[in-house]
Short mmCIF file of C-alpha atoms and ligand atoms in Angstrom, two decimals:
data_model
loop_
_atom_site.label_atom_id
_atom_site.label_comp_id
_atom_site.label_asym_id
_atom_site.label_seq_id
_atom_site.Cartn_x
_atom_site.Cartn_y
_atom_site.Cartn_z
CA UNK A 1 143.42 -170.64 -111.37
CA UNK A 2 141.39 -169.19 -108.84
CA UNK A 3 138.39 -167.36 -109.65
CA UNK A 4 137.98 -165.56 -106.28
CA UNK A 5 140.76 -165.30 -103.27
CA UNK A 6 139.51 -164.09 -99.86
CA UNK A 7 142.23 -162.10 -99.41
CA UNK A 8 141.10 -160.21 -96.14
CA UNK A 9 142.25 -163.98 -94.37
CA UNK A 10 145.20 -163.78 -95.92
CA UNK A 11 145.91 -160.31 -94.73
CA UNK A 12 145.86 -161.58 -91.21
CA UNK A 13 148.71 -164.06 -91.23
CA UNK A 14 151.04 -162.06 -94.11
CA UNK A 15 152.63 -158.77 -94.07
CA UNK A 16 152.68 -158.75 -98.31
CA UNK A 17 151.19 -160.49 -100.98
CA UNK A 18 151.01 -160.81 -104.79
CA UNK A 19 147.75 -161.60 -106.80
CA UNK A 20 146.52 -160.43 -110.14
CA UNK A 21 143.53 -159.31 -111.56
CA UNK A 22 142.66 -160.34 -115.63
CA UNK A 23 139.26 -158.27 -116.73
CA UNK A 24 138.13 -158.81 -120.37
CA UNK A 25 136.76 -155.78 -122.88
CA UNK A 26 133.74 -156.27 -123.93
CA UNK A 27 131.57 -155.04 -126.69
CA UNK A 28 127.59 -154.08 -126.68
CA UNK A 29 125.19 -155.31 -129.15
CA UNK A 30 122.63 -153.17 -127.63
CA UNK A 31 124.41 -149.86 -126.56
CA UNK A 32 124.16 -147.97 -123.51
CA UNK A 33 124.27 -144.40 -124.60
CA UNK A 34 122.92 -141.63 -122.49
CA UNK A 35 123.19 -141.95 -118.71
CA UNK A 36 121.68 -140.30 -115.49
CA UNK A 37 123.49 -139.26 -112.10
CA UNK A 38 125.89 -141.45 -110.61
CA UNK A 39 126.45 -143.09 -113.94
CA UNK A 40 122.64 -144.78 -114.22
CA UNK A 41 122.05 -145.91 -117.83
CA UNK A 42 118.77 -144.47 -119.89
CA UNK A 43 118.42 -147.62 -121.42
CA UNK A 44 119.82 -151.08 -120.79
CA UNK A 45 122.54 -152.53 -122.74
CA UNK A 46 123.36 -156.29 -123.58
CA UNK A 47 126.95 -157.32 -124.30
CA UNK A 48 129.31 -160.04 -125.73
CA UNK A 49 132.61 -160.32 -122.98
CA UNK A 50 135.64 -160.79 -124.56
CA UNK A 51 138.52 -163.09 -124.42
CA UNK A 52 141.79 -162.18 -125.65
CA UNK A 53 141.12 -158.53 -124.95
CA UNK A 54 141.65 -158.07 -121.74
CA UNK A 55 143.54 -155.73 -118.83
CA UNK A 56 146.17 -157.44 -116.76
CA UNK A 57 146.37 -155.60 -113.17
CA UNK A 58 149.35 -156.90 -110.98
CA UNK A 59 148.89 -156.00 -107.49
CA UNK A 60 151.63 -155.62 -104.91
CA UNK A 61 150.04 -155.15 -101.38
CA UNK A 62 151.68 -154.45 -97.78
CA UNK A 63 150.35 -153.13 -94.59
CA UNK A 64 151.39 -149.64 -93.69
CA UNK A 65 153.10 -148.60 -91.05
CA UNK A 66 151.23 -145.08 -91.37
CA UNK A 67 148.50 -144.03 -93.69
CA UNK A 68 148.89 -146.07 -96.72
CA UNK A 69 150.23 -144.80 -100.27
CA UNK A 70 148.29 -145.83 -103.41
CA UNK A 71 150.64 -146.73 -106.57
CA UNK A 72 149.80 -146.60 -110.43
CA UNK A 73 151.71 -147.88 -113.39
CA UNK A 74 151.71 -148.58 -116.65
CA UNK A 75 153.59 -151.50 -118.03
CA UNK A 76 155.49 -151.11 -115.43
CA UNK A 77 156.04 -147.12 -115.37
CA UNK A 78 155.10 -145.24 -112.93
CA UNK A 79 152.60 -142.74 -114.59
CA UNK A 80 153.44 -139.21 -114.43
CA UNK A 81 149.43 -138.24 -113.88
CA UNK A 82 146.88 -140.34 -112.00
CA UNK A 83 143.85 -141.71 -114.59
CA UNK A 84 141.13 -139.64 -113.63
CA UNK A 85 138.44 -142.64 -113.70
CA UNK A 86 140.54 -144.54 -111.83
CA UNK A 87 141.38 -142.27 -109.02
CA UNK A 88 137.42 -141.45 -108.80
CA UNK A 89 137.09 -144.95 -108.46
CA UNK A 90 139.74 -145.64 -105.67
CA UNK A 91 138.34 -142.72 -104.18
CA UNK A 92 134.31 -144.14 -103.98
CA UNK A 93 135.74 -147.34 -103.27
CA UNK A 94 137.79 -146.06 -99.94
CA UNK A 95 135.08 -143.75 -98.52
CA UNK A 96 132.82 -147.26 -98.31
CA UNK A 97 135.90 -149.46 -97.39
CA UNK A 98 138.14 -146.91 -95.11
CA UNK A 99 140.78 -150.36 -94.41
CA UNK A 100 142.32 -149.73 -97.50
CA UNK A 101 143.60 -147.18 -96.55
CA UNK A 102 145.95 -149.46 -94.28
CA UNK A 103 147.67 -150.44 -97.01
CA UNK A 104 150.53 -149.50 -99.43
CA UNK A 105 149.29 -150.74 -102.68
CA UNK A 106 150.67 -150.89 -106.07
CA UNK A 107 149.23 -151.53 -108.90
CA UNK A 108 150.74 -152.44 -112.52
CA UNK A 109 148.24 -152.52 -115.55
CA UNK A 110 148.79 -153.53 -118.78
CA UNK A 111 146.23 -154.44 -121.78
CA UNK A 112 146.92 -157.30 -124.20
CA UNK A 113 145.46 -155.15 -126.72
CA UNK A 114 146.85 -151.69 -129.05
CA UNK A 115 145.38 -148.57 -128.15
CA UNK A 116 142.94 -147.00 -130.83
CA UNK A 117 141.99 -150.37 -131.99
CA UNK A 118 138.47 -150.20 -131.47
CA UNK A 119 137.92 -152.02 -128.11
CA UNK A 120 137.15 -150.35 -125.21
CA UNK A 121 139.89 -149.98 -122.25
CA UNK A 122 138.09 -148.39 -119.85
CA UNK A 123 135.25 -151.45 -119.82
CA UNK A 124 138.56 -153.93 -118.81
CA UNK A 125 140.43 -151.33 -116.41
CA UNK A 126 137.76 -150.32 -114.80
CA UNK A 127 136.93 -153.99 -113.96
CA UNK A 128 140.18 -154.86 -113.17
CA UNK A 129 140.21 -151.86 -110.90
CA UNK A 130 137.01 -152.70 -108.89
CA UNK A 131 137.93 -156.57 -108.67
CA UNK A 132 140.85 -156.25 -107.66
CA UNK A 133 140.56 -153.37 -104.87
CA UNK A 134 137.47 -155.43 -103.28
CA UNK A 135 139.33 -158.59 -103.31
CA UNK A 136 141.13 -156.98 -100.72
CA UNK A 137 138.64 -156.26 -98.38
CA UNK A 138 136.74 -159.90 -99.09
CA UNK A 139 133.95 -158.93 -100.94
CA UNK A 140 133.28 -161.72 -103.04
CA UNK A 141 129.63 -160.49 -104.31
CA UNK A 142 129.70 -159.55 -107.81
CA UNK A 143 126.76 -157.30 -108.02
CA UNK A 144 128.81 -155.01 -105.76
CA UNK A 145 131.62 -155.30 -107.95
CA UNK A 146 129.65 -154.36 -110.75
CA UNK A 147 127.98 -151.65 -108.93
CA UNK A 148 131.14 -150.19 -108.26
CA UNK A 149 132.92 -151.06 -111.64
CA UNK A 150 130.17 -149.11 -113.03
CA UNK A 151 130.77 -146.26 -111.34
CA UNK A 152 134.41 -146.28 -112.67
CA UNK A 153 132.93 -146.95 -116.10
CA UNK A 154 129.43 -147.62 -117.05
CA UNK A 155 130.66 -151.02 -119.16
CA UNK A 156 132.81 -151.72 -117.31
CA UNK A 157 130.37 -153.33 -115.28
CA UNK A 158 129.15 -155.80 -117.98
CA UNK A 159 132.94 -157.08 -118.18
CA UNK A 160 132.82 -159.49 -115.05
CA UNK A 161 130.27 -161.75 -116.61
CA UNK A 162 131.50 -164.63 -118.79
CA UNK A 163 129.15 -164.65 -122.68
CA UNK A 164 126.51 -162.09 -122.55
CA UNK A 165 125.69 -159.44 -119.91
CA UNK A 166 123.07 -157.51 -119.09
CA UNK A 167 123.10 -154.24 -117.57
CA UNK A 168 120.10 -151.78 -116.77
CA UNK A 169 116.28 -152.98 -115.77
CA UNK A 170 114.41 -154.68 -118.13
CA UNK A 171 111.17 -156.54 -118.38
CA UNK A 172 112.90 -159.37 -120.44
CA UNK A 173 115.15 -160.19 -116.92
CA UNK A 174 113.90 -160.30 -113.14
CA UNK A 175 117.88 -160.19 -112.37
CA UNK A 176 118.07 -156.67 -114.37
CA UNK A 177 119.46 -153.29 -112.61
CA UNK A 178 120.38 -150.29 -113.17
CA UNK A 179 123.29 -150.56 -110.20
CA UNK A 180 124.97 -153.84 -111.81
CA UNK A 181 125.11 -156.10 -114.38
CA UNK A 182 124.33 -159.66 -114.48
CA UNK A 183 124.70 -162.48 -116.52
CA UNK A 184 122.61 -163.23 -119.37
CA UNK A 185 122.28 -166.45 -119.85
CA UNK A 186 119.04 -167.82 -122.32
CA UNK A 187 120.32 -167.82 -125.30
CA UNK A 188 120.17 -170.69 -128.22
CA UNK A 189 123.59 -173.12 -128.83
CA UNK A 190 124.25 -171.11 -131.89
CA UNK A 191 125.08 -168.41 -129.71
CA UNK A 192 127.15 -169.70 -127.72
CA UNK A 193 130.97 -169.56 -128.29
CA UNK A 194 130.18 -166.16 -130.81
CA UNK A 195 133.63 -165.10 -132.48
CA UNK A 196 134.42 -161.32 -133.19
CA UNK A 197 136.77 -159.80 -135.74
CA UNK A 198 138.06 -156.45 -135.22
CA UNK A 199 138.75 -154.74 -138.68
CA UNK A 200 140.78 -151.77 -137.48
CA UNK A 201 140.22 -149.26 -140.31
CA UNK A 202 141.60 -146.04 -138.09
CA UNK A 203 144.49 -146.71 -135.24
CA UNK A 204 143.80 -142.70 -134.67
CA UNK A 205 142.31 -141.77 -131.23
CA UNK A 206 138.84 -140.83 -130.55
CA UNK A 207 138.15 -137.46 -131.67
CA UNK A 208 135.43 -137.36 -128.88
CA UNK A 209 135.23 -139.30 -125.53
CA UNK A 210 132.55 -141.71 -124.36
CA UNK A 211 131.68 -139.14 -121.67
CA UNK A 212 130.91 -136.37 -123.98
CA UNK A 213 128.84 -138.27 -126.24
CA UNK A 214 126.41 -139.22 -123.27
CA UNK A 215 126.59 -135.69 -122.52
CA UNK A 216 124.88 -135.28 -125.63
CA UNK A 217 122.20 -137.62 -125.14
CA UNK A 218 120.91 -135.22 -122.55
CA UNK A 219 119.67 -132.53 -124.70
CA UNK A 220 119.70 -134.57 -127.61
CA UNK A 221 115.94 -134.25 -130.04
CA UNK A 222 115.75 -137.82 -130.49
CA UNK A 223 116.81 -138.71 -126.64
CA UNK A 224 113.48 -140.43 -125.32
CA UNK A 225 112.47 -141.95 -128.29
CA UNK A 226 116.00 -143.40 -128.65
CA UNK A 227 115.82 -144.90 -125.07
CA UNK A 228 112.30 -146.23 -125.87
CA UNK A 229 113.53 -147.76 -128.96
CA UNK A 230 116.62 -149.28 -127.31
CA UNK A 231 114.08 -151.24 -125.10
CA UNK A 232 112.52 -152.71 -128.02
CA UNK A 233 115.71 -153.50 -129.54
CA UNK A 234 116.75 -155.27 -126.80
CA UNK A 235 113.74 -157.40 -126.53
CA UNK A 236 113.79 -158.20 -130.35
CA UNK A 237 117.14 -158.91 -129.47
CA UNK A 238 116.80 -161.32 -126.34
CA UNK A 239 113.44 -162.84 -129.08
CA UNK A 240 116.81 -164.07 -131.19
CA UNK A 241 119.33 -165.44 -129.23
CA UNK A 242 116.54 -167.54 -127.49
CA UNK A 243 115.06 -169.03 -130.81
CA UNK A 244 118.31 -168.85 -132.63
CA UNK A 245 117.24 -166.64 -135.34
CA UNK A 246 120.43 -165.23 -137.03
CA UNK A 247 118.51 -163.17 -139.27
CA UNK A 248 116.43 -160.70 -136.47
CA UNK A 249 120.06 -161.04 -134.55
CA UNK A 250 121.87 -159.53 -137.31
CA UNK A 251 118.75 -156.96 -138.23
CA UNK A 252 118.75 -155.72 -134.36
CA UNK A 253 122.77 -155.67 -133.62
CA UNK A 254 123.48 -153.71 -137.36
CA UNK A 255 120.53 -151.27 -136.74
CA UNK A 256 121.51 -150.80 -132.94
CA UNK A 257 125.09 -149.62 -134.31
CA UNK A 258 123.54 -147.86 -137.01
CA UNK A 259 121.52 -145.36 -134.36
CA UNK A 260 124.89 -144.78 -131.96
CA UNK A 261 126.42 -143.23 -134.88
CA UNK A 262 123.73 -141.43 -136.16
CA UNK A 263 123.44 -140.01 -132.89
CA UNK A 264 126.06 -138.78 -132.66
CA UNK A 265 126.02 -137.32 -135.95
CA UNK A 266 122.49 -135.49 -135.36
CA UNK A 267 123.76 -133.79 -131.73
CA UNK A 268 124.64 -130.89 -131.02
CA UNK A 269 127.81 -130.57 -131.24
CA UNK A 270 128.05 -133.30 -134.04
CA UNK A 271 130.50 -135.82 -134.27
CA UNK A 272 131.31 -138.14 -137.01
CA UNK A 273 132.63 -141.14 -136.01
CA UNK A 274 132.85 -143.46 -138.86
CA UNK A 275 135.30 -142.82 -141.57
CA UNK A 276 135.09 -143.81 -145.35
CA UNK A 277 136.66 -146.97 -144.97
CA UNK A 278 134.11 -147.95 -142.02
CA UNK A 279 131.71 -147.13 -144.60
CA UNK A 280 132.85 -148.98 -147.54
CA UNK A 281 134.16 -152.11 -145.19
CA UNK A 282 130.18 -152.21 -144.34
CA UNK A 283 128.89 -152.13 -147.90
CA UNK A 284 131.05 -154.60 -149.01
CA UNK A 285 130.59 -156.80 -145.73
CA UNK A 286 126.45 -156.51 -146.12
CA UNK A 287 126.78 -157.26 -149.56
CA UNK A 288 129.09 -161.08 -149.16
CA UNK A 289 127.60 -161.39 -146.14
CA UNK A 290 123.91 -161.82 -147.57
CA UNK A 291 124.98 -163.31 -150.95
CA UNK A 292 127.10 -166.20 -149.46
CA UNK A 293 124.21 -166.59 -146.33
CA UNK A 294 127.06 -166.37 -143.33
CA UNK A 295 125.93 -166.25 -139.83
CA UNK A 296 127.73 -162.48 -139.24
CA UNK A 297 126.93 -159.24 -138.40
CA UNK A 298 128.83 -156.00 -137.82
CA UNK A 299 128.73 -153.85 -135.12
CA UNK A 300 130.63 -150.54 -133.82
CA UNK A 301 131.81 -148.51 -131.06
CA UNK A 302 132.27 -145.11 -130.43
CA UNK A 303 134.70 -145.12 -133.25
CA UNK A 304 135.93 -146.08 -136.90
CA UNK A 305 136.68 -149.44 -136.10
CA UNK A 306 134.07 -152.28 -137.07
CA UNK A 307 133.45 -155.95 -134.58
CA UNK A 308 132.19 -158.13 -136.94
CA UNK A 309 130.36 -160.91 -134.37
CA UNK A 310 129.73 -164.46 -136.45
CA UNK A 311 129.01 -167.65 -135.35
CA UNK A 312 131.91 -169.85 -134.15
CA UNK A 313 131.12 -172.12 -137.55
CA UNK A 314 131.64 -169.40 -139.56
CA UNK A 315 135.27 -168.22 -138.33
CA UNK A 316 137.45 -170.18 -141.20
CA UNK A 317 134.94 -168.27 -143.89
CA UNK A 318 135.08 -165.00 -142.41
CA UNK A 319 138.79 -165.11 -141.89
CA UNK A 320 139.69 -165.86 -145.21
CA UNK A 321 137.30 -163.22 -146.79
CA UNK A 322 139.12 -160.35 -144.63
CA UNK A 323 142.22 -162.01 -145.82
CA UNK A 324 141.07 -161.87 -149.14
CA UNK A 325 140.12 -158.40 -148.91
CA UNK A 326 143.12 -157.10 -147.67
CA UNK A 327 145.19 -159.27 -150.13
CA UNK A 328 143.20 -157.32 -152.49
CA UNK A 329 143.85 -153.61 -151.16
CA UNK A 330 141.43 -152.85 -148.72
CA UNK A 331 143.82 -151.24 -145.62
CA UNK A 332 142.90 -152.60 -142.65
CA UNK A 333 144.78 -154.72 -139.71
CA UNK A 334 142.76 -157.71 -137.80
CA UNK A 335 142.14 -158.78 -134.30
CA UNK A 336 140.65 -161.80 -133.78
CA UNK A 337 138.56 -162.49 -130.59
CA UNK A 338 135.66 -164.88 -128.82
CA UNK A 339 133.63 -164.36 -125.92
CA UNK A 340 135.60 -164.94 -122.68
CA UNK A 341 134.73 -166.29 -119.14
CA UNK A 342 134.33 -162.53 -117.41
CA UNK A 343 137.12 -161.44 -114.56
CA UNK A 344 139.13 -163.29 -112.15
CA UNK A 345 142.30 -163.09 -109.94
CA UNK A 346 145.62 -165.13 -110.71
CA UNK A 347 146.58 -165.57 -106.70
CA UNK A 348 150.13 -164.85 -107.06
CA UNK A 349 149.81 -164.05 -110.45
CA UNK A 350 151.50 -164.75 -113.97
CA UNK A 351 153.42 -163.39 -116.63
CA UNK A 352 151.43 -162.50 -119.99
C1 DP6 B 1 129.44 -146.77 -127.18
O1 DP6 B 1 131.12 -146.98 -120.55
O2 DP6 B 1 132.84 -145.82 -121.97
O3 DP6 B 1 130.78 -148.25 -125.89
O4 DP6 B 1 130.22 -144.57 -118.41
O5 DP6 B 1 131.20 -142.49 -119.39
O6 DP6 B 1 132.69 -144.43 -118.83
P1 DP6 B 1 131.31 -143.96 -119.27
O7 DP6 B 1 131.09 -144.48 -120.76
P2 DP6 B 1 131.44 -145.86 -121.44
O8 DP6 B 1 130.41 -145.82 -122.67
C2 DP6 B 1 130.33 -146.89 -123.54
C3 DP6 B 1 129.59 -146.50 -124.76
C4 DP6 B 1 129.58 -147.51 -125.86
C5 DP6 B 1 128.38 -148.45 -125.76
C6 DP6 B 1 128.43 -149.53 -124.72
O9 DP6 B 1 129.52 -150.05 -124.40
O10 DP6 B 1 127.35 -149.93 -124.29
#
């Protein structure tokens, strides 16, 4: 499997080629909520990629005779509207790379995961988007990726990166921007190989968009000291995974998902967000969590659905508790996921 192609060689000797494109999701323990012009965070964010949620983009490029026609589908339909994100993105991506416009380009996406279940498609698309475009014009350097995967989505930029990424400045990384994201990489063996389990209370869409919500941010009473305290988060945060403290990890991510909501709850317009059954999935969660001592904490999204991040030794027990608990009544489905290796290109491709 090849992690990088240079396609633009390729593109002098063939007339058409096949490669695909496999982005993970991924999902923040430290939240980037809130964002400036040109999709600039207020705060950085630090995230766990995924594995098993991911986008699949299948790419189908010739050279045009004329100007070149751009082609999206969707499991292999051709979509009736363009996605707005994505067309901005082909667009920003075209007025700094005008040669792609010699080309007739096609592009099928699909996600191995359901809609509405809590992880976030516009982090892998957007990815897949970006990677796969610049493969095409041989840029191999994945801070512009990022940069430009970012401007698709603002996650979407932290999805490249295999285990944790970091996106936005911050004292507690030289690498740190606000353009890209980079990988994190000082954290303790117990960190490593971290296992999430998505407890989809709610399969129901998002009654507000990720857009909107930063909207909020900008007129929001608690704005600046939320971006200050996201700072310190993060640096309590970046404390544990170095020394391996599972205690202060759990304390920072639980808080960190704690304040997203409650932002969103104290804006103007409010939102909630969270359901009862995100509510009482957390109560009881806390309360096994800290009886039985298990390396696991819960985090959210901009929605219902709850990540529960534990360490890889704790999968069997956390498994069989959520089985247990749904044995027992509690409605929920499961996803099961790890952290993933970050984005690469199939050349050629595969089926899923
Ligand atoms: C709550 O990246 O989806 O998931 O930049 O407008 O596309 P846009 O927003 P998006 O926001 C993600 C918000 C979040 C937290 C996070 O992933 O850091």
């Amino acid at each position: 499997m090849a992690r990088f192609i240079n396609l633009r060689e390729l593109a002098q000797t063939t007339t058409g080629w096949h490669y695909q494109v496999r982005a993970p999701s991924n999902i923040a323990l430290i939240k980037y909520w809130g964002k400036k012009a040109a999709q600039l965070p207020c705060n950085p964010s630090l995230s766990m990629t995924l594995a098993q949620a991911y986008t699949q983009s299948d790419f189908d490029v010739t050279r045009a005779q004329k100007e070149g026609e751009l082609e999206f589908l969707l499991e292999g339909h051709k979509k009736s509207g363009f996605d707005s994100k994505a067309l901005k993105l082909w667009q920003l991506i075209c007025s700094k790379y005008p040669e792609l416009l010699n080309y007739n380009i096609r592009i099928d996406t699909r996600n191995t995961f359901p809609h509405g279940a809590g992880i976030a498609s516009s982090a892998s698309g957007m990815a897949a988007l970006a990677l796969g475009l610049l493969a095409l014009v041989g840029e191999s350097d994945l801070k512009v990726i990022s940069s430009f995967a970012r401007l698709g989505s603002g996650s979407a930029c932290r999805s490249l990166y295999p285990n944790f990424a970091l996106w936005g400045q911050s004292e507690i990384s030289a690498a740190s921007s606000d353009d890209y994201a980079c990988e994190y990489p000082e954290y303790h063996a117990d960190f490593s190989q971290l296992r999430d389990a998505i407890v989809i209370v709610s399969g129901e869409e998002k009654s507000v968009s990720s857009s909107q919500g930063h909207d909020l941010m900008k007129t929001h009473p608690y704005g600046q000291r939320r971006f200050e305290v996201a700072r310190q988060n993060l640096k309590t945060l970046s404390a544990a995974l170095k020394s391996g403290d599972w205690n202060s990890f759990i304390e920072v991510v639980e808080r960190e998902a704690f304040e997203l909501h409650s932002l969103m709850m104290t804006g103007t317009p409010s939102y909630t967000l969270m359901t009862p059954a995100t509510l009482d999935f957390i109560i009881r969660f806390r309360k096994w969590r800290d009886q039985a001592q298990v390396k696991a904490a819960f985090t959210l999204d901009a929605g219902p659905n709850i990540h529960v991040i534990h360490a890889a030794s704790e999968a069997k027990r956390v498994q069989v508790w959520l089985e247990t608990l749904i044995a027992e009544g509690f409605s929920a489905r499961t996803l099961f996921d790890h952290m993933g290796a970050g984005a690469y290109i199939i050349a050629g491709g595969e089926s899923l």
